Short mmCIF file of C-alpha atoms in Angstrom, two decimals:
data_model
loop_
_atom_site.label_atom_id
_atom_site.label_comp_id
_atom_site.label_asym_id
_atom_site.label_seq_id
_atom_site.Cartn_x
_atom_site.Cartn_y
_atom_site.Cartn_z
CA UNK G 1 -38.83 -120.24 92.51
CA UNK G 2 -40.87 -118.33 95.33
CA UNK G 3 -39.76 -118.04 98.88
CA UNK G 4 -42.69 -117.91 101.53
CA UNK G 5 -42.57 -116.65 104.89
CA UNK G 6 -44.71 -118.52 107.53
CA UNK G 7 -47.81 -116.34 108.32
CA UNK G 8 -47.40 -115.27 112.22
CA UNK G 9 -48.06 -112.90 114.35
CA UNK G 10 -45.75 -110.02 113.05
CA UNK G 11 -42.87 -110.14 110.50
CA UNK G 12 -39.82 -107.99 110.15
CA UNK G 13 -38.09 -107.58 106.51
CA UNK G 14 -34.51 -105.60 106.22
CA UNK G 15 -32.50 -105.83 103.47
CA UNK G 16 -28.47 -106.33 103.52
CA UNK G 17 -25.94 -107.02 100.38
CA UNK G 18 -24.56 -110.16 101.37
CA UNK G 19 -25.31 -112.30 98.28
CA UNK G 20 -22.43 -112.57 95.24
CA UNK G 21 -22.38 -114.46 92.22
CA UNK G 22 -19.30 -115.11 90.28
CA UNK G 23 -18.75 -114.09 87.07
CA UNK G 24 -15.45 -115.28 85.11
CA UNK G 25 -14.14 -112.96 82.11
CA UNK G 26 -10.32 -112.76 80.23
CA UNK G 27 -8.39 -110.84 82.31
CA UNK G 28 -4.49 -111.16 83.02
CA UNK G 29 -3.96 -114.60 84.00
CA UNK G 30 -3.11 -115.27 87.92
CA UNK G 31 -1.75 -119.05 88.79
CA UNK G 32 -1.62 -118.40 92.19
CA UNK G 33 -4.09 -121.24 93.51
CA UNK G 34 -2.44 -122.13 96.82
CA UNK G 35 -4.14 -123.56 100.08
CA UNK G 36 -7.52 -122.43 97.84
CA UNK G 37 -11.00 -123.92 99.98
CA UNK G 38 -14.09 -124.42 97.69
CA UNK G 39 -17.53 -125.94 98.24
CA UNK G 40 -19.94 -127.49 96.26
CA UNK G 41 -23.86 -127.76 97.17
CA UNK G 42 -26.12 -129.63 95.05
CA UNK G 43 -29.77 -131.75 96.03
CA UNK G 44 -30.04 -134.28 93.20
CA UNK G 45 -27.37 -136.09 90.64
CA UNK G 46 -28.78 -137.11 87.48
CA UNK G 47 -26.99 -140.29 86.23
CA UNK G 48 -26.20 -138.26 82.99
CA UNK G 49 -24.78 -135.21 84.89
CA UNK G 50 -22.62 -137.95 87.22
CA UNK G 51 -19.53 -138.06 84.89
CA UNK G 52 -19.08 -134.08 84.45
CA UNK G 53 -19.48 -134.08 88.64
CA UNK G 54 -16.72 -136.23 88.97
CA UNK G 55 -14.65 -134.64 86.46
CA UNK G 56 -15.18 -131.44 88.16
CA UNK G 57 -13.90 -132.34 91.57
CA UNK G 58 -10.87 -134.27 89.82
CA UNK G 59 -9.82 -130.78 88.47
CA UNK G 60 -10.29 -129.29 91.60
CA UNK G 61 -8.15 -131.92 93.23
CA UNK G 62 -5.22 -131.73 90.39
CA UNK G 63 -5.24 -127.33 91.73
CA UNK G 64 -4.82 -128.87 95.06
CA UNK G 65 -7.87 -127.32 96.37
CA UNK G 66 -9.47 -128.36 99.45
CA UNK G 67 -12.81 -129.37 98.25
CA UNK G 68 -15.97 -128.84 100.74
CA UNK G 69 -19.59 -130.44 99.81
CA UNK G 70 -22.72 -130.09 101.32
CA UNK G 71 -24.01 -133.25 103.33
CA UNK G 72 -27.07 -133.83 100.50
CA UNK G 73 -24.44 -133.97 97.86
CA UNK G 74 -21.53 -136.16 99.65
CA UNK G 75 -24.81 -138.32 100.39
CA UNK G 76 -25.52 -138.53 96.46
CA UNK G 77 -21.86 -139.38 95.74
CA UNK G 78 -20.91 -141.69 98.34
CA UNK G 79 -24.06 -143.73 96.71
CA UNK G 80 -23.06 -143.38 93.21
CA UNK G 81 -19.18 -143.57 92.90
CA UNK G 82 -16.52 -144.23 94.42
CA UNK G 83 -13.74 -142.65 92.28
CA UNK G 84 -13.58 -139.60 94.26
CA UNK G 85 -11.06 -137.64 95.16
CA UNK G 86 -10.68 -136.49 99.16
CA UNK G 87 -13.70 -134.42 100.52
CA UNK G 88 -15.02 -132.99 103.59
CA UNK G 89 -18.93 -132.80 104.11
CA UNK G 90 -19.42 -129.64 106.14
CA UNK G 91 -21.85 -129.81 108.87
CA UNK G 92 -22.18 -125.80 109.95
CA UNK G 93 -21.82 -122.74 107.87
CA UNK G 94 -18.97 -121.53 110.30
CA UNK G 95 -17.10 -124.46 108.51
CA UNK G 96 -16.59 -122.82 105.47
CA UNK G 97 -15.07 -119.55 107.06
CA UNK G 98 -11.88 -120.28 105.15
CA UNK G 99 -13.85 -120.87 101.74
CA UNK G 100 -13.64 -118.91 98.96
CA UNK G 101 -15.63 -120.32 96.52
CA UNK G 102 -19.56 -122.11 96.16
CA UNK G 103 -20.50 -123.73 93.56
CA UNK G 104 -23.99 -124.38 92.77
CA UNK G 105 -24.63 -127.61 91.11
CA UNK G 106 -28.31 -127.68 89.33
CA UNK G 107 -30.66 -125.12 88.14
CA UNK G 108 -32.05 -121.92 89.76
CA UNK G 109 -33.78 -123.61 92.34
CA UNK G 110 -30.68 -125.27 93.64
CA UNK G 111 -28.86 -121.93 93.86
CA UNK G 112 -31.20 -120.71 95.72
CA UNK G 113 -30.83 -122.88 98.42
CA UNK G 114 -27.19 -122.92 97.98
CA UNK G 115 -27.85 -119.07 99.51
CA UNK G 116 -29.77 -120.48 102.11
CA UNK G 117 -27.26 -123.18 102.87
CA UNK G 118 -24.41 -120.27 103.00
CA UNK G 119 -26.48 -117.59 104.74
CA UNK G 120 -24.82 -114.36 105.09
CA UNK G 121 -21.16 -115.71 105.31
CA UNK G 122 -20.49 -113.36 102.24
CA UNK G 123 -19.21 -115.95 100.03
CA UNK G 124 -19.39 -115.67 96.43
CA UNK G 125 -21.53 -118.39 94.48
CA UNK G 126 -20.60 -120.04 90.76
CA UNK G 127 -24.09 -121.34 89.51
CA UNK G 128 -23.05 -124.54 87.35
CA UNK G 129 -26.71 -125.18 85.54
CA UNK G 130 -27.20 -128.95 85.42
CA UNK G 131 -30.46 -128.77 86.15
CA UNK G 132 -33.67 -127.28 84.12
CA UNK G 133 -33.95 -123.72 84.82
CA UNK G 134 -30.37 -121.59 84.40
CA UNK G 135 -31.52 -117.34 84.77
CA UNK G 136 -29.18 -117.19 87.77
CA UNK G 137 -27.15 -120.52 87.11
CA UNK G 138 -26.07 -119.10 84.16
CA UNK G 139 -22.80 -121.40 83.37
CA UNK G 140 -23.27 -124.48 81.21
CA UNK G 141 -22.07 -127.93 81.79
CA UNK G 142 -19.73 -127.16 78.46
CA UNK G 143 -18.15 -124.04 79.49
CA UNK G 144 -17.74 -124.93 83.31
CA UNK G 145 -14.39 -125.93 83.06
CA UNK G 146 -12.85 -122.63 81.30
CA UNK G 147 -15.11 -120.74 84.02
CA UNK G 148 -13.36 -122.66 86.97
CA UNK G 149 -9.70 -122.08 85.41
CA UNK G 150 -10.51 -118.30 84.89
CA UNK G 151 -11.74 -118.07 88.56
CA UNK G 152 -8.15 -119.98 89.79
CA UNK G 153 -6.73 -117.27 87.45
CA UNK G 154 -8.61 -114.86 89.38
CA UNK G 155 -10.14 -113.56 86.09
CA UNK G 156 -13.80 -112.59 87.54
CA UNK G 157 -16.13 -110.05 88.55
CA UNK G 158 -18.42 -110.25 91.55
CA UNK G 159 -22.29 -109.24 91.03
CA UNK G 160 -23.13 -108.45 94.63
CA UNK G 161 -27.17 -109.21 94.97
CA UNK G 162 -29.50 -107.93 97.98
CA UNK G 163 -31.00 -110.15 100.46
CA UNK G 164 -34.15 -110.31 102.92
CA UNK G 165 -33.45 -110.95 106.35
CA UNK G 166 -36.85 -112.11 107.58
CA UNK G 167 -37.68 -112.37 111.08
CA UNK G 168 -41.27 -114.21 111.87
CA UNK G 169 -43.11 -114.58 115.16
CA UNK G 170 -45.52 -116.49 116.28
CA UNK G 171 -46.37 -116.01 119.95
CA UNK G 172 -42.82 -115.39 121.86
CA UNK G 173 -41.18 -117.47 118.86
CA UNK G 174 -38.85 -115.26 116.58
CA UNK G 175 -37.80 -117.50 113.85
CA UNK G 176 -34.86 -116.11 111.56
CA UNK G 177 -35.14 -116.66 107.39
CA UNK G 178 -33.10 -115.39 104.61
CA UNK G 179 -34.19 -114.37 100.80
CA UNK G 180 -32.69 -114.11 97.73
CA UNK G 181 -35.43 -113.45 95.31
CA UNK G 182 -38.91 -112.72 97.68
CA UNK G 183 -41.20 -113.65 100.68
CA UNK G 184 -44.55 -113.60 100.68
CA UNK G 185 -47.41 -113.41 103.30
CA UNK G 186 -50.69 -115.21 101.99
CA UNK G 187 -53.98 -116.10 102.57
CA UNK G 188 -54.70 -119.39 103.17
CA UNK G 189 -56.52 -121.76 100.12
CA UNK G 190 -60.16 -120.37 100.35
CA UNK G 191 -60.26 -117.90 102.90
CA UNK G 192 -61.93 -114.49 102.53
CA UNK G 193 -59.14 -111.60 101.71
CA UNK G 194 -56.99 -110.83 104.57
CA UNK G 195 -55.43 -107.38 105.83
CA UNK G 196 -51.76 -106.91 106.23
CA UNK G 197 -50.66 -103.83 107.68
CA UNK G 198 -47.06 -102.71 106.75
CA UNK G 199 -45.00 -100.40 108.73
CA UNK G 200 -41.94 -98.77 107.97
CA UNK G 201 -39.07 -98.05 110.31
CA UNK G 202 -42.24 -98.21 112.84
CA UNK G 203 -43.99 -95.40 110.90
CA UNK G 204 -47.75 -95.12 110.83
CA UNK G 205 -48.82 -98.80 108.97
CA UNK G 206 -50.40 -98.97 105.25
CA UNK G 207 -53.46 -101.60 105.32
CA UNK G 208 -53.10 -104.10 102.31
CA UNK G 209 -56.52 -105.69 101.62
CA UNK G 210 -55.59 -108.60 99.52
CA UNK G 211 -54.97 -112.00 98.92
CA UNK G 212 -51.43 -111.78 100.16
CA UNK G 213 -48.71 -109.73 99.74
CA UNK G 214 -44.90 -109.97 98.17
CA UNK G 215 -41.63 -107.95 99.42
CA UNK G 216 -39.14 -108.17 96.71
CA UNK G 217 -35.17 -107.81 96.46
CA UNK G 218 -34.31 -106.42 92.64
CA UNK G 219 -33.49 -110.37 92.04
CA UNK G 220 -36.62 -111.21 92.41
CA UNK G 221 -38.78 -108.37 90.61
CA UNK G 222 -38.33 -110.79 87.58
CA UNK G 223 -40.32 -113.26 89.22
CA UNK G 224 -43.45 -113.38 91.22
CA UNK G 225 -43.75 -109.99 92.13
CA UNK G 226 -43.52 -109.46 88.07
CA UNK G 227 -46.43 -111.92 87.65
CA UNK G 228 -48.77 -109.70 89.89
CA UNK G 229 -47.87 -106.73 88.32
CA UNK G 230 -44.96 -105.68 90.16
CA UNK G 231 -41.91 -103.83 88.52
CA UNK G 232 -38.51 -105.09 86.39
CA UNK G 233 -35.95 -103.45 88.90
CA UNK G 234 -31.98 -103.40 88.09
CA UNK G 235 -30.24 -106.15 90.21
CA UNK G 236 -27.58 -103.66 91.14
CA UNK G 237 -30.24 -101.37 92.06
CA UNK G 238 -30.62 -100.74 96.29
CA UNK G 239 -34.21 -101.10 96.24
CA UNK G 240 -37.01 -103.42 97.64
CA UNK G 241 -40.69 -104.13 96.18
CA UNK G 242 -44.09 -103.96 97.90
CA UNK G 243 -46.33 -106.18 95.38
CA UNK G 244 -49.95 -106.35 96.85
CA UNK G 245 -51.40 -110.09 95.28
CA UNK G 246 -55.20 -109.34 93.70
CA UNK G 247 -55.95 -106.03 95.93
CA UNK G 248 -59.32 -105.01 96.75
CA UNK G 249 -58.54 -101.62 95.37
CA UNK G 250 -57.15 -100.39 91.85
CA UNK G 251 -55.65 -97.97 94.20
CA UNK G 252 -53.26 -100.44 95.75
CA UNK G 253 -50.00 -100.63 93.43
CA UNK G 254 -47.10 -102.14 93.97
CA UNK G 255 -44.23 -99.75 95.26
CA UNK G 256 -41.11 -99.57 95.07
CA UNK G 257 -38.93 -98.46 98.49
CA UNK G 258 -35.07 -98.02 99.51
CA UNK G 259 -33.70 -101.47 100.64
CA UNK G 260 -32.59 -99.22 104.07
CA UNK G 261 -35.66 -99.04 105.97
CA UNK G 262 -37.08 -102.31 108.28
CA UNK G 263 -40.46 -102.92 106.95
CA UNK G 264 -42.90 -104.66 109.48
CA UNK G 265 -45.99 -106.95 108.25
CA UNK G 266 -48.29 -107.88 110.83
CA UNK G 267 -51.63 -109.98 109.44
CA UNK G 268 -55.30 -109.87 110.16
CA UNK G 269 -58.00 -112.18 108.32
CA UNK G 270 -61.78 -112.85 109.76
CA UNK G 271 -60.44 -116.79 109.69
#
């Protein structure tokens, strides 16, 4: 999956650790599931995935769990079934400021906007794969149900994950954005190489010549950024990647900078 930021005037990356995933284990068991609040996010049903859906949210009703879903998916079940037990579509993030619990239904590409859909409320994320792609939705449709009564046992670890807070302008427009895995400035189709000049903390700019250029959490330095040549950084690590895309020079690597500092990306092409 690759996140892009819209090309503007000037951009403004910081990093902040706001993103966890869930990960059950064997601890102690812990019963204690009282007045529990989960949500569930997901932007496509297949009809074969449809039955272990609905068994999910019966076995979050029978823990008498107050059971959230994003409007795309109470959309896809309201069309599908009708054997549902009681849930609330949520309309605004600050809705789910009692919730303990998302869980991503589909592959990587629906976690990822499970983030989005979550933003920085700091609430941790159970990646259910159902879809095609599972490196970050990495529990199965056969184990889901042991994961989901080890996390009401409270038998789980959190993986705490960097994001991007992005800010874009364009004229007097500051647009907010968030980032799990990367954004990326590039040039449009097949215009001539274009010249982004990145600033640190508001420290004297480094010209890019290049087709574009990535910033990468360590989430993402498996992905895009790792395709032009970037890094493999430790997720746990407190780092972000600068990945220039086909540079005019050899002597433009990627680098690799503490996720403390604001970077600022402002763009210049002849077109």
């Amino acid at each position: 999956e690759k996140e892009v930021a819209p090309v503007g005037d000037n951009t403004r990356v910081g990093a902040s650790r706001h993103a966890n995933t869930c990960a059950v284990n064997e601890d102690k068991p812990n019963d204690d599931t009282s007045s529990m609040q989960i949500a569930l996010h997901s932007k496509r049903l297949a009809s074969a995935s449809l039955p272990f859906v609905i068994d999910l949210l019966k076995a979050l009703a029978q823990k008498q769990t107050t059971i959230w879903v994003s409007p795309s998916l109470h959309t896809l079940l309201q069309a599908v079934s009708s054997q549902l037990p009681d849930l609330r579509p949520w309309i605004r993030v600050e809705e789910l400021k009692h919730v303990e619990l998302v869980i991503s239904l589909g592959g990587d590409g629906t976690l990822l906007e499970t983030v989005h859909q979550v933003g920085t409320a700091e609430i941790p994320v159970l990646g259910i794969n159902i879809g095609r792609m599972g490196f970050l939705a990495t529990v199965g449709q056969a184990e889901a149900l042991t994961a989901l009564e080890r996390y009401f046992q409270k038998n789980y670890t959190l993986d705490p994950r960097t994001l991007l807070q992005v800010e874009t302008q364009e004229g007097t427009a500051i647009s907010p954005h968030i980032a799990l895995k990367e954004i990326a400035m590039l040039k449009q189709d097949s215009s001539s190489m274009i010249a982004i000049h990145v600033g640190i903390n508001n420290g004297p700019p480094t010209t890019y010549w290049a087709d574009g250029l990535i910033v990468a959490t360590p989430t993402g330095s498996t992905g895009y950024s790792l395709s032009c040549g970037g890094p493999v950084v430790l997720p746990n690590a407190n780092n972000l990647i600068i990945t220039p895309i086909a540079p005019h020079s050899l002597s433009l690597r990627p680098l690799v900078e503490p996720d403390s500092p604001v970077l600022s990306l402002r763009e210049d092409s002849r077109n």
